[in-house]
Short mmCIF file of C-alpha atoms in Angstrom, two decimals:
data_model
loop_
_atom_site.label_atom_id
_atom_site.label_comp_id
_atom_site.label_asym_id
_atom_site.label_seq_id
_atom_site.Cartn_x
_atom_site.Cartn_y
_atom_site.Cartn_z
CA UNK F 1 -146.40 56.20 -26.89
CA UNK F 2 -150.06 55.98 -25.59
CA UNK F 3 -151.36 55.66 -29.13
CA UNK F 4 -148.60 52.56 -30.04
CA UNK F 5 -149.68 50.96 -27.00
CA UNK F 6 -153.62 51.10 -27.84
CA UNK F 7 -153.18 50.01 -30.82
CA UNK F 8 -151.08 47.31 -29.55
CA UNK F 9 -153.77 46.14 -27.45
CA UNK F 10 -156.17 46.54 -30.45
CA UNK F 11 -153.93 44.32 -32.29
CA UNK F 12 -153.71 41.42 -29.78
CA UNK F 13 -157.81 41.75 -29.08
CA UNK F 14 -158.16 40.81 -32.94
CA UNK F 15 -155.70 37.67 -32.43
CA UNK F 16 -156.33 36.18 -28.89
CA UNK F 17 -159.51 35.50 -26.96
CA UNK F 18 -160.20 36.14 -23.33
CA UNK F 19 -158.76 32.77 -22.88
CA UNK F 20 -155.22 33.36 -24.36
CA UNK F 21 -155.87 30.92 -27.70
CA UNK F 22 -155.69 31.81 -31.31
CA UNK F 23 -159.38 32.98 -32.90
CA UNK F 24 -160.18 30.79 -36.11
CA UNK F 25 -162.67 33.05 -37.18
CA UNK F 26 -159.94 35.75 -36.86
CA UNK F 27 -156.76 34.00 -38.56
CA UNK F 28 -158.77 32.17 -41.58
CA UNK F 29 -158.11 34.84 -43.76
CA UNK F 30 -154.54 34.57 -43.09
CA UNK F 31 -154.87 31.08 -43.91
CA UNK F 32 -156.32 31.64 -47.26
CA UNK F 33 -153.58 34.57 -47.98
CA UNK F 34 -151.09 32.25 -47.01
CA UNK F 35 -152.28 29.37 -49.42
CA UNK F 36 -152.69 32.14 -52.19
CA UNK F 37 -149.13 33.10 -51.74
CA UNK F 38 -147.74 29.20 -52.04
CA UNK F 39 -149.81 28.62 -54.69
CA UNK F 40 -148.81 31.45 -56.59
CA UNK F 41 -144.93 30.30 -55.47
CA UNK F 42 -145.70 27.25 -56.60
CA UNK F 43 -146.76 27.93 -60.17
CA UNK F 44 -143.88 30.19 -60.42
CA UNK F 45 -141.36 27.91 -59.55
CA UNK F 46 -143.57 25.83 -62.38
CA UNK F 47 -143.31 28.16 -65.00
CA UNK F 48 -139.40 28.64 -64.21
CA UNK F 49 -138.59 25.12 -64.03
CA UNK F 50 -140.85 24.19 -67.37
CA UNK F 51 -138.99 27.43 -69.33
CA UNK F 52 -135.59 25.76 -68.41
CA UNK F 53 -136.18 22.83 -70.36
CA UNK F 54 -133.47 21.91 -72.61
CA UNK F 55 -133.75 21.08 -76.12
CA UNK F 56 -130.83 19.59 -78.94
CA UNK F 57 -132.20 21.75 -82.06
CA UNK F 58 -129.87 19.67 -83.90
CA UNK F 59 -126.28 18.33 -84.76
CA UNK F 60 -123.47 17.30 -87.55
CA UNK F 61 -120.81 15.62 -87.76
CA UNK F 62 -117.84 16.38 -90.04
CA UNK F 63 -116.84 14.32 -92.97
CA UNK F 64 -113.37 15.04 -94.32
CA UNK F 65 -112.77 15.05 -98.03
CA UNK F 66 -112.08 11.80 -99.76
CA UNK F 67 -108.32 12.53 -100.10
CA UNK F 68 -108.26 12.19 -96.69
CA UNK F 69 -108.93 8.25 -96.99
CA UNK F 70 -106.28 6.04 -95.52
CA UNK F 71 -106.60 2.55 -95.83
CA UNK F 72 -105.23 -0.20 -93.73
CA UNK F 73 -101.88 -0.54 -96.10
CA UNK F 74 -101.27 3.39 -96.20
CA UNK F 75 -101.24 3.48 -92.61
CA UNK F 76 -98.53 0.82 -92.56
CA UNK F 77 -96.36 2.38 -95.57
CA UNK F 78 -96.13 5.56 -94.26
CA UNK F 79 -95.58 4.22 -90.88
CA UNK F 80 -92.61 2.61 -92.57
CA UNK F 81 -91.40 5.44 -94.31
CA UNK F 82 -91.54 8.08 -91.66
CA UNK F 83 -91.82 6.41 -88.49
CA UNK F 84 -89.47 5.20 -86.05
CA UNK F 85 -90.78 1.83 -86.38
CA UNK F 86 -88.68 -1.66 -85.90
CA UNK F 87 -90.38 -4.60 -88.25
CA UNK F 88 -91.59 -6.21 -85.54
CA UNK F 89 -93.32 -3.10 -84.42
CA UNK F 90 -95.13 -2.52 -87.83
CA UNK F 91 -96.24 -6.19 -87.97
CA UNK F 92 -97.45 -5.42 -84.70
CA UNK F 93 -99.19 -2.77 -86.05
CA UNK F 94 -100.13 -4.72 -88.64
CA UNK F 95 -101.86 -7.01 -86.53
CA UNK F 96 -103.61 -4.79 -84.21
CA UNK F 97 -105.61 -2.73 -87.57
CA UNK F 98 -106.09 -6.24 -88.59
CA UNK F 99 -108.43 -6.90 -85.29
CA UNK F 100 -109.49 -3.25 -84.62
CA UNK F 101 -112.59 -3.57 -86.23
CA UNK F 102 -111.77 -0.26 -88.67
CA UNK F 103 -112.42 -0.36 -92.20
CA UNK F 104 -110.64 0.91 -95.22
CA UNK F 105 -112.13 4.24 -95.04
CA UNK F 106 -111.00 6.01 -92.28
CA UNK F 107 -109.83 8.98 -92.37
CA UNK F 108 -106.21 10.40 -91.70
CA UNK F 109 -104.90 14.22 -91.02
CA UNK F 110 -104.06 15.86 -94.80
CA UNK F 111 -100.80 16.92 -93.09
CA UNK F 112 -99.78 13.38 -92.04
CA UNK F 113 -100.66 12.44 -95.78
CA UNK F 114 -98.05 14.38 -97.04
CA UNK F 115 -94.36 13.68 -98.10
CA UNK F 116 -93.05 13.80 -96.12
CA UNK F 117 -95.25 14.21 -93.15
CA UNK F 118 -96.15 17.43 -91.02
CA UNK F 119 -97.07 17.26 -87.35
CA UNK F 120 -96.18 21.52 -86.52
CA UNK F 121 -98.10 23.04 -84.40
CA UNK F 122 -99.60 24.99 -87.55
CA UNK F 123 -100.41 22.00 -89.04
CA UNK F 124 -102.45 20.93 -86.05
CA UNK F 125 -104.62 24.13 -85.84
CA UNK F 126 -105.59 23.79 -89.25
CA UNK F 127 -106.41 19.98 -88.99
CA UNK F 128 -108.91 21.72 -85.86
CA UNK F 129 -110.15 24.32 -87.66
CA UNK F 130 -110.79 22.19 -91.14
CA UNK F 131 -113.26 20.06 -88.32
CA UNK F 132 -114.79 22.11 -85.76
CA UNK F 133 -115.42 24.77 -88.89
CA UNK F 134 -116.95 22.08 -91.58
CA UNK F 135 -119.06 21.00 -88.38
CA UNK F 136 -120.73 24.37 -87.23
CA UNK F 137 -121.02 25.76 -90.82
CA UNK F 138 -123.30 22.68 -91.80
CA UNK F 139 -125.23 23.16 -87.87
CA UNK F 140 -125.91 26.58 -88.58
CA UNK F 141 -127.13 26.08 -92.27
CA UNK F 142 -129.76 23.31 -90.44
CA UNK F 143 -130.74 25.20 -87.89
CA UNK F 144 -130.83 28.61 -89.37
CA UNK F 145 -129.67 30.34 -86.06
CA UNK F 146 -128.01 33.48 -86.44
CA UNK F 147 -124.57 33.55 -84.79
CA UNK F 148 -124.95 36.45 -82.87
CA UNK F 149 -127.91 34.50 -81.02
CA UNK F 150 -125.60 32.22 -79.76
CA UNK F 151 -124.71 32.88 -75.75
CA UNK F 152 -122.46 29.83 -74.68
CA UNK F 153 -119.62 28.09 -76.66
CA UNK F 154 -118.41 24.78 -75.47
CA UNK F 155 -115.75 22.93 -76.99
CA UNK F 156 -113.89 19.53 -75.43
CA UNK F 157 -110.74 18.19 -77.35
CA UNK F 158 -108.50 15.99 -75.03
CA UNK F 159 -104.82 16.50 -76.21
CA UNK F 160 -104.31 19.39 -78.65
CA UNK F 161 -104.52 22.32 -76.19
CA UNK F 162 -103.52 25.60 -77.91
CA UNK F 163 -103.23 29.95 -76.90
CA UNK F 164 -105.54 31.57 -77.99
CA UNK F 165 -108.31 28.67 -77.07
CA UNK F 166 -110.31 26.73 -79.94
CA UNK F 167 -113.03 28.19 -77.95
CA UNK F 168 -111.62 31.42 -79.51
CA UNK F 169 -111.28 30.09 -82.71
CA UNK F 170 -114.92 29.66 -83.05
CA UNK F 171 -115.59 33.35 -81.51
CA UNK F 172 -113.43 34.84 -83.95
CA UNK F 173 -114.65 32.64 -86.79
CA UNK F 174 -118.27 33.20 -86.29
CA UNK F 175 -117.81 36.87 -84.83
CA UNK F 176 -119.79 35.92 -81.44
CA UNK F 177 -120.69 38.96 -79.05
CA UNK F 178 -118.44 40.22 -76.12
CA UNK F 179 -120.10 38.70 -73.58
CA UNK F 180 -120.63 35.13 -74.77
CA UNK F 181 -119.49 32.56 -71.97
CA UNK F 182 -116.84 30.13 -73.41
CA UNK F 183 -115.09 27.00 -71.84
CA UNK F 184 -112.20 25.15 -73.23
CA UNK F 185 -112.36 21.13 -72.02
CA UNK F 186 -109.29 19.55 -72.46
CA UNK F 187 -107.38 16.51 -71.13
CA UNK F 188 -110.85 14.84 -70.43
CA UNK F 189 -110.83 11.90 -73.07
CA UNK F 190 -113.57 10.53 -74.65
CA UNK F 191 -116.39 11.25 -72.26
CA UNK F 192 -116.07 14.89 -72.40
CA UNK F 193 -118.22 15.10 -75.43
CA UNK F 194 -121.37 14.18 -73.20
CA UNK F 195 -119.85 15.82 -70.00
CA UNK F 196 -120.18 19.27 -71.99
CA UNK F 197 -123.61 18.37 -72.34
CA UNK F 198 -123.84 18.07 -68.86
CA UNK F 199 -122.15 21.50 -68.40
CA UNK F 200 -124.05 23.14 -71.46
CA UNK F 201 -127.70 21.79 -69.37
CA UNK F 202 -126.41 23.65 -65.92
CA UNK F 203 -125.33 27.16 -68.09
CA UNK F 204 -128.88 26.85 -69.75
CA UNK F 205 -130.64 26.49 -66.34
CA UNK F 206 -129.35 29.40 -65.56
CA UNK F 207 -129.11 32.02 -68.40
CA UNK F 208 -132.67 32.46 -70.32
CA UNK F 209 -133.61 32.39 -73.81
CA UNK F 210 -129.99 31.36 -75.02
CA UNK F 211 -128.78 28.90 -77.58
CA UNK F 212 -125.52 26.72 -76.28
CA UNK F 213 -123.01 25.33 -78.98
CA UNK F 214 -121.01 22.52 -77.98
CA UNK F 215 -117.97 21.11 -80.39
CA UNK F 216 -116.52 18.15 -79.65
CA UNK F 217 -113.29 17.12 -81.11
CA UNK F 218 -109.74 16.11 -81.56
CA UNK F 219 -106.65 16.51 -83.14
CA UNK F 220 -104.58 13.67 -84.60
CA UNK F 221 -101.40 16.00 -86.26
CA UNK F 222 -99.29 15.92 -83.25
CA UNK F 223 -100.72 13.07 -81.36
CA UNK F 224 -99.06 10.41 -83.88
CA UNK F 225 -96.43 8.48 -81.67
CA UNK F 226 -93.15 7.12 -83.78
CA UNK F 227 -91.36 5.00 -81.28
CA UNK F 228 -91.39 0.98 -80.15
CA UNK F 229 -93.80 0.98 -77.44
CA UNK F 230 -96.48 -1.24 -78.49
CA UNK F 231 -98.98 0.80 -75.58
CA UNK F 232 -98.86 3.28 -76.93
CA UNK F 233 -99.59 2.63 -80.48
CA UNK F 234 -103.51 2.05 -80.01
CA UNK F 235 -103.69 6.03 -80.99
CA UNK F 236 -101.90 5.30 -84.36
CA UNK F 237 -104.23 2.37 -84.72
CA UNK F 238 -107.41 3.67 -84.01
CA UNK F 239 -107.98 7.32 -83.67
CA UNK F 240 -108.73 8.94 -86.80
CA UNK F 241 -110.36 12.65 -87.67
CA UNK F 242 -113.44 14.00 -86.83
CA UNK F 243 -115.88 16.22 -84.82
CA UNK F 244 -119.26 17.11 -84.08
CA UNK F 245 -121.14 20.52 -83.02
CA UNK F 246 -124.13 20.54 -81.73
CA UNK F 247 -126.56 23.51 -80.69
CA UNK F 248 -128.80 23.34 -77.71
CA UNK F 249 -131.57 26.10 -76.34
CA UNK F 250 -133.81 26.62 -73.56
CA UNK F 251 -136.15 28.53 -75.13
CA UNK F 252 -139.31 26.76 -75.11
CA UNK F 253 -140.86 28.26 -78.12
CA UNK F 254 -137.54 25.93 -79.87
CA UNK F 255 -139.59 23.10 -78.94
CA UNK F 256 -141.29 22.72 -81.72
CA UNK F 257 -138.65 23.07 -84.16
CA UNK F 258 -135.87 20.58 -81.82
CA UNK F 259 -135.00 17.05 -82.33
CA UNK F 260 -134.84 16.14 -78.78
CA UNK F 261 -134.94 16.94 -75.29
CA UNK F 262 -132.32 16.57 -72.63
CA UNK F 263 -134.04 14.56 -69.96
CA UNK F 264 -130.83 13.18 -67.71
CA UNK F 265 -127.39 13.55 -67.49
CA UNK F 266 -124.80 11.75 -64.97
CA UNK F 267 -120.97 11.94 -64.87
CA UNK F 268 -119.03 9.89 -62.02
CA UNK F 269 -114.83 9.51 -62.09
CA UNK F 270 -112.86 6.92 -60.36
CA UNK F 271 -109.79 9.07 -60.66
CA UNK F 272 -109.36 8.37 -56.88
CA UNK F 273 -108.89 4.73 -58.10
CA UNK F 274 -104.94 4.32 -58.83
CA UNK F 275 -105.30 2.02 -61.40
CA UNK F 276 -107.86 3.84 -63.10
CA UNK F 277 -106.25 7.31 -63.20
CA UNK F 278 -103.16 5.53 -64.64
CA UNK F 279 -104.70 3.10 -67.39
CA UNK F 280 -104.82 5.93 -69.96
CA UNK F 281 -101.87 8.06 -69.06
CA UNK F 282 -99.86 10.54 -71.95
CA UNK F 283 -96.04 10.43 -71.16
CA UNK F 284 -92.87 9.66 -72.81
CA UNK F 285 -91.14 6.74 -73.67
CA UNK F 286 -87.51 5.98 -72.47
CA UNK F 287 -86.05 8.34 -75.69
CA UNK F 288 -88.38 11.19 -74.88
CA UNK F 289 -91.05 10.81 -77.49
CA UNK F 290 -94.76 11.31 -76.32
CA UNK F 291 -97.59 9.24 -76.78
CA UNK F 292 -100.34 7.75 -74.79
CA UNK F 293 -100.02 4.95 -73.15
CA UNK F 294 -103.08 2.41 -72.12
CA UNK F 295 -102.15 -0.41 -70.06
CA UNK F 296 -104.45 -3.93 -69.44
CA UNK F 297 -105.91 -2.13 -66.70
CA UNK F 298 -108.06 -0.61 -68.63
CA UNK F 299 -110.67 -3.23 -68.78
CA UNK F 300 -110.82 -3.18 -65.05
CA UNK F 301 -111.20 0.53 -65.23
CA UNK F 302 -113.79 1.32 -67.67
CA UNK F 303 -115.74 -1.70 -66.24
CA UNK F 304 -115.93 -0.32 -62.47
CA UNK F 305 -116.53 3.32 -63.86
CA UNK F 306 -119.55 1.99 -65.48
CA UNK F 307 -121.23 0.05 -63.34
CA UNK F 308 -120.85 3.29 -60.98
CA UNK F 309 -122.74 4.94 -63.70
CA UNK F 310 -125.19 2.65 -64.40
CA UNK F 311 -125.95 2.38 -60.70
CA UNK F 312 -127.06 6.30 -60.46
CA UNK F 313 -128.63 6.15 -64.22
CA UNK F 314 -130.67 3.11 -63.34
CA UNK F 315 -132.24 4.69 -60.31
CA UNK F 316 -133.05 7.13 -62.59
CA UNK F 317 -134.43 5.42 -65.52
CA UNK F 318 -135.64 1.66 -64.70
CA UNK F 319 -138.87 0.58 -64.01
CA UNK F 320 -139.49 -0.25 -60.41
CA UNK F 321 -139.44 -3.85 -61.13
CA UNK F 322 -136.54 -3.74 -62.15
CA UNK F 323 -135.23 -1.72 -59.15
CA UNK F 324 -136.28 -4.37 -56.77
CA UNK F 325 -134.65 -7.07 -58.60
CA UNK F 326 -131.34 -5.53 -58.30
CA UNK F 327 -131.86 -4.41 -55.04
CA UNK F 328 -132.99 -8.30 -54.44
CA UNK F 329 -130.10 -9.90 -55.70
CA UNK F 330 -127.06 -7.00 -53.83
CA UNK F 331 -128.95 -7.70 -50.53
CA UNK F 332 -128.97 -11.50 -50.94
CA UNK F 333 -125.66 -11.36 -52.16
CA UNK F 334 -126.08 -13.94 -54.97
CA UNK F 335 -125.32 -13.85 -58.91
CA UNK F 336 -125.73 -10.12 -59.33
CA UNK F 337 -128.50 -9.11 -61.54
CA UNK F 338 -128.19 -7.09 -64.61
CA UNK F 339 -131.14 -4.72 -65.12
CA UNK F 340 -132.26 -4.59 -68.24
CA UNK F 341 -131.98 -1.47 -69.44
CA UNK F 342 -134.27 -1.72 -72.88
CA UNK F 343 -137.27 -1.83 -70.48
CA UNK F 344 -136.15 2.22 -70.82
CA UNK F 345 -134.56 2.70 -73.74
CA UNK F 346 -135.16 2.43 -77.22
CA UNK F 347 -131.65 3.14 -78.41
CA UNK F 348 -128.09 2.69 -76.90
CA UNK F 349 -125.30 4.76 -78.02
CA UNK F 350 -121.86 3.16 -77.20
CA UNK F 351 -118.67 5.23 -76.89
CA UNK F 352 -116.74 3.14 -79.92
CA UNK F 353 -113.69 2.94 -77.80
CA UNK F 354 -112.10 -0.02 -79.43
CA UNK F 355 -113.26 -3.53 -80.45
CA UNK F 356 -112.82 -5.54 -77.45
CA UNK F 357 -114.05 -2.60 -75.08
CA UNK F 358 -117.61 -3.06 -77.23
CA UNK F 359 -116.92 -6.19 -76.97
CA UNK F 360 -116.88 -6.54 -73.31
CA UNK F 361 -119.92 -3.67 -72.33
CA UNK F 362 -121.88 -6.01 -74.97
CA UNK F 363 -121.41 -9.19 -72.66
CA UNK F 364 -121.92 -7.49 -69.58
CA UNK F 365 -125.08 -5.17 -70.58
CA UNK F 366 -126.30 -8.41 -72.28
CA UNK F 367 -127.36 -6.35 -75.41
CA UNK F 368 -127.94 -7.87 -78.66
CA UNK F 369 -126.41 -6.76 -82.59
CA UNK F 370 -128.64 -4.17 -83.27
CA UNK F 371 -127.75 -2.72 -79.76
CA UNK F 372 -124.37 -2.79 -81.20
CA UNK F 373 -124.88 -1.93 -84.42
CA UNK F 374 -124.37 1.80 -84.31
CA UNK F 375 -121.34 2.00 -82.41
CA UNK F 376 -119.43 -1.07 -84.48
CA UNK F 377 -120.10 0.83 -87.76
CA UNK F 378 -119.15 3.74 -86.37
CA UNK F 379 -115.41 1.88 -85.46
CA UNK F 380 -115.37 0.61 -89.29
CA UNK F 381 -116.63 3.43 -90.94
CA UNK F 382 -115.18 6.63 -89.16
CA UNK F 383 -112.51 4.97 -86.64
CA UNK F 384 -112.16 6.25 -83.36
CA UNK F 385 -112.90 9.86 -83.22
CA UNK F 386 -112.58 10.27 -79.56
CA UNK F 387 -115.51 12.21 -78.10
CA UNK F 388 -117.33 13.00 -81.14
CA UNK F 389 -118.07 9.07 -81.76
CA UNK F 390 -121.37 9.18 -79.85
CA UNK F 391 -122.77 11.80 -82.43
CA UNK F 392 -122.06 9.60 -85.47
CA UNK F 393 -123.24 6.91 -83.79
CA UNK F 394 -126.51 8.80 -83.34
CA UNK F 395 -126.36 10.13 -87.03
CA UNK F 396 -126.00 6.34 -88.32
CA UNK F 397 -129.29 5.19 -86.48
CA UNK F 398 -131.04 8.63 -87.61
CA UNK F 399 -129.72 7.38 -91.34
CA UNK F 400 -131.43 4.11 -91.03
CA UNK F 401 -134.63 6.20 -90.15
CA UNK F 402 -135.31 4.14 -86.46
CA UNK F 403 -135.53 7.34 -84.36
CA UNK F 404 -139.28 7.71 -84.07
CA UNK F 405 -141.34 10.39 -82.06
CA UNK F 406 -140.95 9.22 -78.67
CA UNK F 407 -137.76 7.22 -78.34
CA UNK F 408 -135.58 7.35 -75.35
CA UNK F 409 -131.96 7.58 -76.62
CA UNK F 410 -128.77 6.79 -74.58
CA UNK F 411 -125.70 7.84 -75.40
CA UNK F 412 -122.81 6.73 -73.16
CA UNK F 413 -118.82 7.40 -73.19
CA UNK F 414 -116.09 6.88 -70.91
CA UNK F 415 -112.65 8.16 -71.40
CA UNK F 416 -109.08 8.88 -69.53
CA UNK F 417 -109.35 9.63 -65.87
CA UNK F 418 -111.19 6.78 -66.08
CA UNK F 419 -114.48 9.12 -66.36
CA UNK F 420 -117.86 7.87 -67.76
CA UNK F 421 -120.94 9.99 -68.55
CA UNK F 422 -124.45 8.95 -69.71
CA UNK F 423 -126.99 11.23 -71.57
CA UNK F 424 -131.04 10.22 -72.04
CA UNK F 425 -132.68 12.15 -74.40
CA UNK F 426 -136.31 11.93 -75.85
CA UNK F 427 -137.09 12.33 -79.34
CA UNK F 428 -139.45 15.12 -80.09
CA UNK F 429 -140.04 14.11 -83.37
CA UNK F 430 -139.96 11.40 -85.73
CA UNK F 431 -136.31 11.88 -87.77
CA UNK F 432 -136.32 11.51 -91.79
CA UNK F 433 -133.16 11.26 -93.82
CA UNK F 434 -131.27 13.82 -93.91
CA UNK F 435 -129.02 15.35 -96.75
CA UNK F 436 -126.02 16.89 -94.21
CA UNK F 437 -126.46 13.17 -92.47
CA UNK F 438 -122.53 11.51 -92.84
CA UNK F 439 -124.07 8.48 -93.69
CA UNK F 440 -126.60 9.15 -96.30
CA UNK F 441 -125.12 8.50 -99.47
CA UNK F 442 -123.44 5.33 -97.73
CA UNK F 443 -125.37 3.96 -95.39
CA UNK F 444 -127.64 1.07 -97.79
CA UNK F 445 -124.34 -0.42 -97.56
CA UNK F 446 -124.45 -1.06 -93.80
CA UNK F 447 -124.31 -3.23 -91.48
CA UNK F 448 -121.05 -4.58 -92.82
CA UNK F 449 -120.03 -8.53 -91.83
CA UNK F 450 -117.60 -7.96 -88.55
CA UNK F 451 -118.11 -11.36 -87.23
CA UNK F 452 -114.85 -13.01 -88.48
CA UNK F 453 -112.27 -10.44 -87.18
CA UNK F 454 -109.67 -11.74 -84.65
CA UNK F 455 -109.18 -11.37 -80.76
CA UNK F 456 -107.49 -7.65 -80.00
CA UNK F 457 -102.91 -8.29 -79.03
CA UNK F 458 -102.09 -9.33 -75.15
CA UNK F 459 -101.95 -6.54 -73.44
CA UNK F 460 -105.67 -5.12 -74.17
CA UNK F 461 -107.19 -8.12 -73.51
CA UNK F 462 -109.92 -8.15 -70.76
CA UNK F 463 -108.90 -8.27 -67.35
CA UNK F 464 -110.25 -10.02 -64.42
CA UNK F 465 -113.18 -8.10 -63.22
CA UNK F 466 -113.90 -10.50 -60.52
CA UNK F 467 -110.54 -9.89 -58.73
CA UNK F 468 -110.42 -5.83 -59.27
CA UNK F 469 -114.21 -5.20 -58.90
CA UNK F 470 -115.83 -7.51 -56.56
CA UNK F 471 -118.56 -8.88 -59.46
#
């Protein structure tokens, strides 16, 4: 005990003066070994936070064989044939593909092509498998990755939700390890292409050196709806096949070899909202056949959803100027101001949705044609492909060779719920034509004239805004 307590004393001699304060001459090299150890924290957490980085080595987007065409009239004849359709339900129809700003190109499920038709459950899994398979095969043959490098499988398809998982269906396909993390998204809609971007970006912040593949899809088979409720025939109307897969790493020596790098993602849902969790709502009509049904709400809905977005994206993005002059304008409670968002991007990437949903986000993003362009060409060439439309949007302005080293891209979708999610990425490298492109054999053809297409049926018409949102 007599030892502890001299060197006790000892101790405090070394610390404190006669005079009870702290020695500087004493305590400076604690000083310096304190700095030393934050600076060496600091570099780590550095080093840890620069390795997490997330890149987008690359991404397709499945084109179905021709004989999976279905023009305008097809739709309407076999509608006829097999449906349970009044006439004044096809001329309905008939109207809405008239103003839906699709082309004759589209492309229909080979099972609902047949005669007659096939919507079993069979039928659907191979409609999935014919995409999210044509998709990675192609994404693999770009990138050159080896399947068993890849750690985390995403894949979001709304509707068709099937046992074993499609997330399955790709492990068993490609032969993926044990212990690869997978995640099924389903009943989402058409945002949850980006929001499993936003969930690949958290998995890759926290598992090192791993690739992330994310498919985004859906199936049309048994989605088709054959009764007389004109809400729900938008999915007959517009949706159409396709999907997209897309790998993403956080290695950083995958910089060099990536097309971009994930710089934001943000996700908000008004869910809590009544009329926005019921404006896109799948249920049966009064004879018990299912279909989805979107109600003129949904103007209201996607607009407020938005705007909630934008609000979090802009503080993330805009240029302080900018800032101010929004901030200016809530505070003063005049006109509200609409940031211009080109002052940070170089390319927007509209969800397709439908032709007066572009229609409206055009008018109240004040954006211009080209802005446009991408996602209305997207609606006329490929249709409505739910949450894959964003990636051949993206494909369409890689085909017209405008992505250039540098360029901030934003891609944004909203979907069912009402969700919408917004993704920035930066372009690591100028982007050439490319032969697994969807659009390069076709796309000197494009833009196509739009300009004289009609005004979308009653009940999809904008809503009030004013009155629902407080603009």
């Amino acid at each position: 005990m007599s030892h502890i307590s001299m060197a006790s004393e000892d101790l405090s001699e070394i610390f404190i003066n006669n005079d009870n304060t702290i020695s500087n001459t004493s305590i400076a090299p604690f000083l310096y070994l304190t700095l030393i150890i934050s600076l060496t924290i600091f570099l780590f957490i550095s080093k840890h936070i620069s390795s997490h980085k997330v890149f987008l080595l690359d991404f397709t987007c499945y084109k179905p064989p021709t004989t999976q065409k279905c023009t305008k009239e097809t739709m309407i004849e076999r509608s006829r044939l097999y449906g349970n359709f009044s006439e004044t339900t096809l001329g309905f129809m008939h109207k809405m593909l008239e103003r839906s700003g699709l082309g004759q190109s589209t492309y229909f499920p080979e099972s609902l092509l047949r005669e007659p038709p096939c919507m079993g459950l069979e039928d659907a899994r191979r409609e999935a498998e014919m995409v999210m398979f044509g998709a990675v095969d192609d994404l693999l043959a770009k990138t050159g990755v080896k399947c068993e490098e890849i750690g985390i499988v995403i894949v979001s398809c709304c509707i068709f939700n099937v046992t074993p998982s499609l997330c399955d269906m790709l492990v068993n396909k490609y032969k993926l390890g044990e212990n690869v993390r997978s995640y099924a998204l389903s009943g989402m809609g058409c945002s949850a292409g980006l929001i499993a971007i936003g969930l690949a970006k958290h998995l890759l912040q926290v598992h090192k050196n791993s690739y992330a593949l994310v498919v985004s899809t859906e199936s049309i088979t048994q989605n088709w709806y054959k009764g007389d409720d004109p809400s729900k025939l938008i999915v007959n109307c517009l949706f159409r096949v396709g999907g997209a897969a897309m790998l993403l790493s956080n290695r950083p020596s995958d910089r060099i070899i990536s097309k971009y790098q994930l710089i934001h993602t943000v996700h908000n849902n008004t869910a809590s909202f009544g009329p926005s969790y019921e404006c896109i709502f799948r249920e049966e009509d009064h004879l018990g056949r299912a279909g989805v049904t979107i109600t003129k709400n949904l103007m209201a809905a996607a607009i407020k959803t938005i705007e909630a977005n934008l609000a979090t994206l802009g503080r993330l993005i805009l240029p302080v100027s900018e800032q101010i002059l929004y901030f200016y304008h809530h505070v003063a409670k005049i006109k509200p101001y609409v940031p211009d968002f080109k002052k940070a991007i170089d390319h927007v990437i509209i969800h397709v949705g439908g032709k007066p949903v572009l229609d409206e986000v055009e008018s109240s993003l004040r954006l211009n044609e080209v802005d446009m362009e991408a996602s209305r060409m997207t609606l006329y060439r490929f249709g409505n492909t739910s949450s894959s439309t964003v990636w051949y949007e993206l494909a369409y302005v890689e085909a017209k060779e405008r992505i250039k080293k540098g360029d901030r891209v934003w891609q944004i979708a909203f979907g069912s719920g009402f969700k919408c999610s917004s993704v920035i990425w930066k372009a690591l490298r100028t982007v050439d034509v490319e032969e697994k492109n969807p659009w390069s054999e076709e796309i000197d053809g494009f833009p196509v004239d739009l300009k004289n297409i009609g005004s979308f049926p009653y009940y999809f018409e904008p809503s009030k805004k004013a009155d629902v949102i407080g603009i």
